[in-house]
PDB file of C-alpha atoms in Angstrom:
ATOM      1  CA  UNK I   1     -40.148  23.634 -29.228  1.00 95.00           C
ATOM      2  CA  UNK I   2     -38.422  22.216 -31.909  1.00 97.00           C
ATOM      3  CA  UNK I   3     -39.056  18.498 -32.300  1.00 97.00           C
ATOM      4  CA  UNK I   4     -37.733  15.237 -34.422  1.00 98.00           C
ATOM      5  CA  UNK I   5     -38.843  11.917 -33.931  1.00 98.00           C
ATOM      6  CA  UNK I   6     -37.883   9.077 -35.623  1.00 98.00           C
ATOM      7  CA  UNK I   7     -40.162   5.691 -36.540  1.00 98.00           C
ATOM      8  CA  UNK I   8     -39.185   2.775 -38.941  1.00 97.00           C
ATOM      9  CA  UNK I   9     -36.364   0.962 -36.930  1.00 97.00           C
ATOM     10  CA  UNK I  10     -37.350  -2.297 -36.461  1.00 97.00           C
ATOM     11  CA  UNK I  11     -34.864  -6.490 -36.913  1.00 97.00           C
ATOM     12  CA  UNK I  12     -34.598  -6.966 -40.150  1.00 97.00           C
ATOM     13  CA  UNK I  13     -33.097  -9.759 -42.276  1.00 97.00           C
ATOM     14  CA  UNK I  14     -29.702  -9.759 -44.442  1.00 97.00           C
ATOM     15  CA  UNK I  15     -30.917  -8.130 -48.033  1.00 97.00           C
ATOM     16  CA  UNK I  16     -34.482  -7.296 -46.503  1.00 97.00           C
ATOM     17  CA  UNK I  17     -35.764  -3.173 -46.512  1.00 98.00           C
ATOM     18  CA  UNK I  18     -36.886  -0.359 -44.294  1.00 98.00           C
ATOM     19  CA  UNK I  19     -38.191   2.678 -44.469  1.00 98.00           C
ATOM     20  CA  UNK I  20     -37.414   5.204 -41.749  1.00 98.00           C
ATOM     21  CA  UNK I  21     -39.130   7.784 -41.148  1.00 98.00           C
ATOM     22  CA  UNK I  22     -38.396  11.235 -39.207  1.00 98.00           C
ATOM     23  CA  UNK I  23     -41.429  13.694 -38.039  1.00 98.00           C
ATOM     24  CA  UNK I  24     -40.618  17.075 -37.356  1.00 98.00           C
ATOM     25  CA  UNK I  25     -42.237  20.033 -35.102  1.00 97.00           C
ATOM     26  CA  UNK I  26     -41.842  23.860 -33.939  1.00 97.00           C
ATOM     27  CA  UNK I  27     -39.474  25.325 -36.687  1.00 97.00           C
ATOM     28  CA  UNK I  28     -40.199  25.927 -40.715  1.00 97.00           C
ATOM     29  CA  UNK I  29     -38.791  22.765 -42.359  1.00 97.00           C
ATOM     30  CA  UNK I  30     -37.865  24.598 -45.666  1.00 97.00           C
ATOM     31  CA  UNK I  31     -35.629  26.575 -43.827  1.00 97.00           C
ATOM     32  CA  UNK I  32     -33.127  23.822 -43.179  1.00 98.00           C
ATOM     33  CA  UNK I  33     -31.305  20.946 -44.876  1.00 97.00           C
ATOM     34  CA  UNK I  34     -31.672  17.895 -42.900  1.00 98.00           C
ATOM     35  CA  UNK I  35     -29.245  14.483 -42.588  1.00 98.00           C
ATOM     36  CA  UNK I  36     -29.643  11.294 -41.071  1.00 98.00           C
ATOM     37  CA  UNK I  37     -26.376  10.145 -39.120  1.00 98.00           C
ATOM     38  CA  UNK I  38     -26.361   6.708 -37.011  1.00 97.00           C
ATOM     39  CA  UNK I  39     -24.089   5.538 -34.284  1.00 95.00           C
ATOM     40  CA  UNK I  40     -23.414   1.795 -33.370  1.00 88.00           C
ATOM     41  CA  UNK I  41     -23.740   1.375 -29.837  1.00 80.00           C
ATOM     42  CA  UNK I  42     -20.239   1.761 -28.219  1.00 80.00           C
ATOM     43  CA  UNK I  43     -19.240   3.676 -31.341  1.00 86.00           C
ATOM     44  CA  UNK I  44     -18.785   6.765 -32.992  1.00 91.00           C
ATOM     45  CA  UNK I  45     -20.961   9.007 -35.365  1.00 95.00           C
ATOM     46  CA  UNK I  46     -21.431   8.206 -38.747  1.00 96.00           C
ATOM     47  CA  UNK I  47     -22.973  10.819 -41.339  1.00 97.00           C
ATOM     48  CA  UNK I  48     -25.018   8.466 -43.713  1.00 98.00           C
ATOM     49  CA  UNK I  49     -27.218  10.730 -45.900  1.00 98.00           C
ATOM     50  CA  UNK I  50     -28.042  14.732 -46.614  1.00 97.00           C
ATOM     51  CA  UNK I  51     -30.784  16.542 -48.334  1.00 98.00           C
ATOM     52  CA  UNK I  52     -30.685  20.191 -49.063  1.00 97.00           C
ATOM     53  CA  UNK I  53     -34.320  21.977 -48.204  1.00 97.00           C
ATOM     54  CA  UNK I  54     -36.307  21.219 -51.636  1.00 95.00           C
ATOM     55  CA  UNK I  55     -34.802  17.556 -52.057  1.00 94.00           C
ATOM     56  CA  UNK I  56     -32.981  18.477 -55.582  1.00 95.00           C
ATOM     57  CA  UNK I  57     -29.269  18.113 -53.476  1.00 96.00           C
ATOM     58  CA  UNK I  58     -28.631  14.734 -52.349  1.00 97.00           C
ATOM     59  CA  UNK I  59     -25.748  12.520 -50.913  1.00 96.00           C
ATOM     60  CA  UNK I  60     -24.705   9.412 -49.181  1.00 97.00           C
ATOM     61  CA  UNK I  61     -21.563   8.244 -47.617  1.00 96.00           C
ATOM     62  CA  UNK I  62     -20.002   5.699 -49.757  1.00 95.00           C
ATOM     63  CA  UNK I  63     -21.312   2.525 -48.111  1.00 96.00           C
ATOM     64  CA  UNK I  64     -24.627   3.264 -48.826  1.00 97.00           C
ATOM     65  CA  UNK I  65     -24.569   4.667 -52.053  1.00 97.00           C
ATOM     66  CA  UNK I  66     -27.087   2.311 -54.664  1.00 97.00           C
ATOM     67  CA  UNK I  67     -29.103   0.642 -51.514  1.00 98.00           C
ATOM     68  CA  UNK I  68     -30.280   4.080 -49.638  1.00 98.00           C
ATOM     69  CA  UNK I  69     -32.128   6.589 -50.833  1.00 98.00           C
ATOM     70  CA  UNK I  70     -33.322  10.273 -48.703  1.00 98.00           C
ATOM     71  CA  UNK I  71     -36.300  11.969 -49.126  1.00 98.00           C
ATOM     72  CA  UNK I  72     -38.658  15.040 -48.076  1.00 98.00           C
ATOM     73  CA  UNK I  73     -41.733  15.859 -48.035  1.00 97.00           C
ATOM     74  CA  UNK I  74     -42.241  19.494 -46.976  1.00 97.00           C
ATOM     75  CA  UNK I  75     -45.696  19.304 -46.813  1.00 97.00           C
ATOM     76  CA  UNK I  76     -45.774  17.259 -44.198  1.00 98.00           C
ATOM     77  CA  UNK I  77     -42.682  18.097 -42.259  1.00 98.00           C
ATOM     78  CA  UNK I  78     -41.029  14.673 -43.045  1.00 98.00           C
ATOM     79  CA  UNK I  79     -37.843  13.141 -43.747  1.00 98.00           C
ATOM     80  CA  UNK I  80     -36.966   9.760 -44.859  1.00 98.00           C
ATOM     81  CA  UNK I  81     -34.389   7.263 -45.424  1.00 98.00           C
ATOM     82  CA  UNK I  82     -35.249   4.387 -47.731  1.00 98.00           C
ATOM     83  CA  UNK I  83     -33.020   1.487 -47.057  1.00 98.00           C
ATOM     84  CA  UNK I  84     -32.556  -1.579 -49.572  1.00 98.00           C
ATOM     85  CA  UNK I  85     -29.802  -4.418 -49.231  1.00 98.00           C
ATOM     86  CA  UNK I  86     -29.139  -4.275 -45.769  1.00 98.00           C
ATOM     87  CA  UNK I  87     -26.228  -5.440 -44.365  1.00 97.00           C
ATOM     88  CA  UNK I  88     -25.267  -6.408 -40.884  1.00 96.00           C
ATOM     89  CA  UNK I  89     -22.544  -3.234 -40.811  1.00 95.00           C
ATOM     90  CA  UNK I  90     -26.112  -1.608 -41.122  1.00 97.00           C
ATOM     91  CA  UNK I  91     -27.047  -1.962 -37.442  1.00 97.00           C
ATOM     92  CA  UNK I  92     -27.366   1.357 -35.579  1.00 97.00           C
ATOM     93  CA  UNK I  93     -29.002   3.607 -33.915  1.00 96.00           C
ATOM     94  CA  UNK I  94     -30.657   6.389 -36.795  1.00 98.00           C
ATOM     95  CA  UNK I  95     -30.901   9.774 -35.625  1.00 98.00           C
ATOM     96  CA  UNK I  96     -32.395  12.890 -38.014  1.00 98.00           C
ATOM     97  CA  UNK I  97     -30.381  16.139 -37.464  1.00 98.00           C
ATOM     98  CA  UNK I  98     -31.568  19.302 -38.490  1.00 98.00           C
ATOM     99  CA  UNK I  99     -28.830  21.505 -40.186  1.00 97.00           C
ATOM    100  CA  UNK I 100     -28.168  24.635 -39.710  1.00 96.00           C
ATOM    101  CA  UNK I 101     -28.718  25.751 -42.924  1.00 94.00           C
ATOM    102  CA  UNK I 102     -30.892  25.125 -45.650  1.00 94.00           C
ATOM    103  CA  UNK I 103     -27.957  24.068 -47.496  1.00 93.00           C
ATOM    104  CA  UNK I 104     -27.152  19.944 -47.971  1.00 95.00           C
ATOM    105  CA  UNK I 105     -24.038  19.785 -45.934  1.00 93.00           C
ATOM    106  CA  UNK I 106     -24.336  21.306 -42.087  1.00 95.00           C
ATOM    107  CA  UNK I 107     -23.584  21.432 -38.905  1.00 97.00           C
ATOM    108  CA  UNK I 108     -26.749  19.829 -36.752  1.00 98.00           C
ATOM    109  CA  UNK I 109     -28.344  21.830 -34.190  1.00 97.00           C
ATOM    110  CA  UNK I 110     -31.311  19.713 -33.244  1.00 97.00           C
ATOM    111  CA  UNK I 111     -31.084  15.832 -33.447  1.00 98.00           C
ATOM    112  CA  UNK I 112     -33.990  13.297 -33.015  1.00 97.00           C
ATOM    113  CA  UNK I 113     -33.441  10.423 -30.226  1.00 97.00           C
ATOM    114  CA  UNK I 114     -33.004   7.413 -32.804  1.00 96.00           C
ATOM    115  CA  UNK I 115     -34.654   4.870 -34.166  1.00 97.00           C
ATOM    116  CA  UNK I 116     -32.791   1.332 -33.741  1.00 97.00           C
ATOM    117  CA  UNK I 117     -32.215  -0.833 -36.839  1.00 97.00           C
ATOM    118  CA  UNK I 118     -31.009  -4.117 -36.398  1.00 97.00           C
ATOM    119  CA  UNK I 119     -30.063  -6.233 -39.137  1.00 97.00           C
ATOM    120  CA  UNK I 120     -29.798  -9.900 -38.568  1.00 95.00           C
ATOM    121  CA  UNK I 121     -30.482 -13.926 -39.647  1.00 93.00           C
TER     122      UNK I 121
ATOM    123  CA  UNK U   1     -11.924  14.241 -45.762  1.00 95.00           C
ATOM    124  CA  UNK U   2     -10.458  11.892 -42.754  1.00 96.00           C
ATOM    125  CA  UNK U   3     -10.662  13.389 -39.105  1.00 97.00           C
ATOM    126  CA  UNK U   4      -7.971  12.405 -36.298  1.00 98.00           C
ATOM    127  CA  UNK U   5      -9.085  13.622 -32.821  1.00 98.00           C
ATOM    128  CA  UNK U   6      -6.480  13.330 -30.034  1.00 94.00           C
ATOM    129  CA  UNK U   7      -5.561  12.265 -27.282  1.00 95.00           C
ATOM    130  CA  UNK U   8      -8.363   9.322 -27.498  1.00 95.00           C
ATOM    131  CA  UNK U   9      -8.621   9.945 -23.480  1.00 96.00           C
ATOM    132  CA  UNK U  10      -8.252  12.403 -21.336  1.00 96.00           C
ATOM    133  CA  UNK U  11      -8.292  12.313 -17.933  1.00 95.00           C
ATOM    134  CA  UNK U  12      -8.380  15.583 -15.954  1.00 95.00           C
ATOM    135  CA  UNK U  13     -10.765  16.920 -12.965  1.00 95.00           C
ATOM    136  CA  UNK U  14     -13.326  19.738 -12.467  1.00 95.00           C
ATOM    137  CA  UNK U  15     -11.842  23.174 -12.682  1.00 95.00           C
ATOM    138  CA  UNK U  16      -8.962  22.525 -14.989  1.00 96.00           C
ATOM    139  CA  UNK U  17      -8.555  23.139 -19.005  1.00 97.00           C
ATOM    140  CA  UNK U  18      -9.111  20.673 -21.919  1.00 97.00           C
ATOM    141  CA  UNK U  19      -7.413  20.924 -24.942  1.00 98.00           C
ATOM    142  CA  UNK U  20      -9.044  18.773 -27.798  1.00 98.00           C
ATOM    143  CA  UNK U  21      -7.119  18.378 -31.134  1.00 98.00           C
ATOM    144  CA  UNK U  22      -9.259  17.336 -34.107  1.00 98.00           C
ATOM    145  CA  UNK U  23      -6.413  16.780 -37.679  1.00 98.00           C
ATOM    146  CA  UNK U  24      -8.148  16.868 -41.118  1.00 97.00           C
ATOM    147  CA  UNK U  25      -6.735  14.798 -43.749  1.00 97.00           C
ATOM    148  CA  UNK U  26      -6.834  17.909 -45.851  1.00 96.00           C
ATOM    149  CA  UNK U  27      -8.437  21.584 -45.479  1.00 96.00           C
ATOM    150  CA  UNK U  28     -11.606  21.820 -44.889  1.00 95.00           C
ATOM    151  CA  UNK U  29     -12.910  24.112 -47.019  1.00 92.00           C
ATOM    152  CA  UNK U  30     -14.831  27.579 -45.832  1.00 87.00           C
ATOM    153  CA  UNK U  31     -13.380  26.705 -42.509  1.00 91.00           C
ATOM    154  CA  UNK U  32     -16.751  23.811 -41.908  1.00 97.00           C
ATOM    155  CA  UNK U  33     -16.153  22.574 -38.529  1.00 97.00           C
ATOM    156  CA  UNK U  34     -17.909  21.835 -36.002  1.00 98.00           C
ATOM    157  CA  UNK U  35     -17.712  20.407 -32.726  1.00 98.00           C
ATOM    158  CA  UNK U  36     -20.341  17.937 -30.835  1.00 98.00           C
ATOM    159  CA  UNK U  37     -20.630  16.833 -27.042  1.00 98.00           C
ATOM    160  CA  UNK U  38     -21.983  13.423 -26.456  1.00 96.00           C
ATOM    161  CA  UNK U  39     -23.115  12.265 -23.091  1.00 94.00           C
ATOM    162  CA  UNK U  40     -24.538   8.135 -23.259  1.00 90.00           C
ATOM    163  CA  UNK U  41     -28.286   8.234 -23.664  1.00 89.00           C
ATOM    164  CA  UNK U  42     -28.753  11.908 -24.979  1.00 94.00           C
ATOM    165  CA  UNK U  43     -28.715  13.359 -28.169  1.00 95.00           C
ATOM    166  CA  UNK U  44     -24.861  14.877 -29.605  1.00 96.00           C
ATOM    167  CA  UNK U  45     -25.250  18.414 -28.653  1.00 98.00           C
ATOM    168  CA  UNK U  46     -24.090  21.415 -31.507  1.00 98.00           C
ATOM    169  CA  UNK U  47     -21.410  23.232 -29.252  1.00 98.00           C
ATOM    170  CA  UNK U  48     -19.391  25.228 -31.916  1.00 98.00           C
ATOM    171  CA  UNK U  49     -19.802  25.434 -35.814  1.00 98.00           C
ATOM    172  CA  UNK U  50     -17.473  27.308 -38.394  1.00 95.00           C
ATOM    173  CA  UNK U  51     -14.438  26.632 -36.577  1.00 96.00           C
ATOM    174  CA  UNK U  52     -15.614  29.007 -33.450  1.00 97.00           C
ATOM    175  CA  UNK U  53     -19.104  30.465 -33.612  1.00 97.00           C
ATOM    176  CA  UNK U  54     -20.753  28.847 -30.727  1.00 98.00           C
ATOM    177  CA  UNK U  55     -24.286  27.720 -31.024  1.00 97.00           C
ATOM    178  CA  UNK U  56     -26.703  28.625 -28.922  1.00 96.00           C
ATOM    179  CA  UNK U  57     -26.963  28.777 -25.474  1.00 96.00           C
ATOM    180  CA  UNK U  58     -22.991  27.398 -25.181  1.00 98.00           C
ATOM    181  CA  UNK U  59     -21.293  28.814 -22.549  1.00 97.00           C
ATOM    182  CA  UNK U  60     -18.567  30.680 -23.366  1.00 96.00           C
ATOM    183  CA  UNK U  61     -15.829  28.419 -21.739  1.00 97.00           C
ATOM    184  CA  UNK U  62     -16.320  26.543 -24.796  1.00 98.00           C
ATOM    185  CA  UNK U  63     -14.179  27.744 -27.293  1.00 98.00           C
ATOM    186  CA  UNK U  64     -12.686  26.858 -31.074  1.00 98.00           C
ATOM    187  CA  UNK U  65      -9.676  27.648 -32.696  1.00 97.00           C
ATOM    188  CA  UNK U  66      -7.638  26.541 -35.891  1.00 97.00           C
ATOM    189  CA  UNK U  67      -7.955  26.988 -39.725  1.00 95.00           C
ATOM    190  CA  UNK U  68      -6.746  25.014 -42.495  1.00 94.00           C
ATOM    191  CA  UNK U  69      -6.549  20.724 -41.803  1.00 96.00           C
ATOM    192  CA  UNK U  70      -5.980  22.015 -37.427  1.00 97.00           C
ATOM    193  CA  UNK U  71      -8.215  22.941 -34.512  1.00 98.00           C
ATOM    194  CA  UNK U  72      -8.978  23.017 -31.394  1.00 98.00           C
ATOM    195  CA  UNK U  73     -11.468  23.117 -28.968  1.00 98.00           C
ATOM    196  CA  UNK U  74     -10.777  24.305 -25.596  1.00 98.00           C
ATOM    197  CA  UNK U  75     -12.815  23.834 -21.949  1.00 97.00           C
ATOM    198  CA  UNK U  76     -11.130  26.793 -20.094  1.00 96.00           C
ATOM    199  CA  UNK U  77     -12.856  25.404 -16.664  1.00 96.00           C
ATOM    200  CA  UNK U  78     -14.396  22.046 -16.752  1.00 96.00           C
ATOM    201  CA  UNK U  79     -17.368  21.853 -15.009  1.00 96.00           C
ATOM    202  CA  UNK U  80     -18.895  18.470 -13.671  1.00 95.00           C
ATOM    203  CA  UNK U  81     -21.119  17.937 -16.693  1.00 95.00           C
ATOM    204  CA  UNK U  82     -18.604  18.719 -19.171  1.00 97.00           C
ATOM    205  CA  UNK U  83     -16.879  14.581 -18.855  1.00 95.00           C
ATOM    206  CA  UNK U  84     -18.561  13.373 -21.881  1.00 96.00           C
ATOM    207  CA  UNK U  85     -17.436  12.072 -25.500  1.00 96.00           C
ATOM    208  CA  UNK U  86     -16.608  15.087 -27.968  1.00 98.00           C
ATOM    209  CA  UNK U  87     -16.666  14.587 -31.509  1.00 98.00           C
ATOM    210  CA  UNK U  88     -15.217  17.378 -34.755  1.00 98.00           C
ATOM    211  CA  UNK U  89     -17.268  17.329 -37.553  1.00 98.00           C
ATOM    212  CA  UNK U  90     -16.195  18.883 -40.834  1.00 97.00           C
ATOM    213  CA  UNK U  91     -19.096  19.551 -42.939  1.00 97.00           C
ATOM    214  CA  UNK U  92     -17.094  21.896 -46.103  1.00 95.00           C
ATOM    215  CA  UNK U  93     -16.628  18.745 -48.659  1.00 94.00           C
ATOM    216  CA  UNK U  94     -18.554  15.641 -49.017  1.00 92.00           C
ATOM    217  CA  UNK U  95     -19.398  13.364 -47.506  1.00 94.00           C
ATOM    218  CA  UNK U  96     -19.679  14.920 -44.437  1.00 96.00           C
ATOM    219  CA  UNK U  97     -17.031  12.816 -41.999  1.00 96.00           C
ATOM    220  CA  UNK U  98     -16.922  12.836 -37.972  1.00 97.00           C
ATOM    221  CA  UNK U  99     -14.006  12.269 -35.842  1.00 97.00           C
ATOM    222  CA  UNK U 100     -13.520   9.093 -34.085  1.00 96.00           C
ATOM    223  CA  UNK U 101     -14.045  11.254 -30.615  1.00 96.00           C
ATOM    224  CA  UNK U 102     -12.067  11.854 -27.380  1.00 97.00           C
ATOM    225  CA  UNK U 103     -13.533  10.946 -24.119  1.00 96.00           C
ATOM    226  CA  UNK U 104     -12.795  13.245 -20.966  1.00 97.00           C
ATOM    227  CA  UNK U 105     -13.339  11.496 -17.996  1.00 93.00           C
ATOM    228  CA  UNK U 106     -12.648  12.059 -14.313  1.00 85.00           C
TER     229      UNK U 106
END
């Protein structure tokens, strides 16, 4: 069964840092490129941030660009979003999504439940 | 790449068709579109990719249509568990950009 599940979400200050992180289960993670996409509550998707499946293919919707950065670890399955400078438009719900492909830009098959990061004074 | 999805709302009752419109600001290259159904406290749920592949396990009254910046995706019956938020995706030039969604409700 394939699996995601997200950790890291937590209140956070104006200008303060996370890290989240997103575990992942029952498939081979080098098959596929992986994204994290967040949704405010009441509000649409938003795709934040894609990796292709050896990390060496990155990008970031504009917002974010300079204060996140995505990561893998293929060893252990992982993927994580580093997140510096937060803002109050940063408040949402992160969600992982697997991609179809192993490409950096995908559709997403198989998305993680969320992790909630709230950023506030 | 911008995404328009219309109507915003719409209303219509089990056992008739939905027709969802999702514009692109330009074409989305290699045809990279996808289409999501979101129901409030589950995950968004891969329905059709590459314009009209379903993915797996869809049923096939789910269906996509279009090319270039226009497509569709079409509910030929809607079932009771079909009223949820559905959202295009194109996924063929970065970033990566969603639709704002259209609801179908009861």
């Amino acid at each position: 069964e394939v699996q995601l599940v997200e950790s890291g979400g937590t209140v956070v200050r104006p200008g303060g840092s996370l890290r989240l992180s997103c575990v992942t289960s029952g498939f081979n993670f080098e098959d596929h490129g992986m994204s994290w996409v967040r949704q405010v509550p009441g509000r649409g998707l938003e795709w934040v941030s894609g990796i292709n499946w050896n990390g060496n293919n990155l990008a970031y919707t504009d917002s974010v660009k300079g204060r996140f950065t995505i990561s893998r670890d293929n060893g252990k399955n992982s993927l994580y979003l580093q997140m510096n400078n937060l803002r109050a438009e940063d408040t949402a719900l992160y969600h992982c999504a697997r991609g179809l492909t192993p490409a950096r830009d995908n559709a997403f098959d198989f998305w993680g439940q969320g992790t909630l990061v709230t950023v506030s004074s | 790449i911008v995404l328009t999805q219309s109507p915003g709302t719409l209303s219509l009752s089990p056992g008739e068709r939905a027709i969802l419109s999702c514009r692109a600001s330009q074409t989305v290259p290699s045809s990279f579109l996808a289409w999501y159904q979101h129901k409030t406290g589950q995950t968004p749920r891969l329905l059709i990719y590459g314009v009209f592949r379903r993915a797996t396990g869809i049923p096939d009254r789910f269906s996509g249509s279009g090319s270039g910046a226009d497509f569709t995706l079409t509910i030929s019956r809607l079932e009771p568990e079909d009223f949820a938020v559905y959202y295009c995706q194109q996924y063929g030039n970065s970033p990566v950009t969603f639709g704002p969604g259209t609801t179908v409700d009861v």
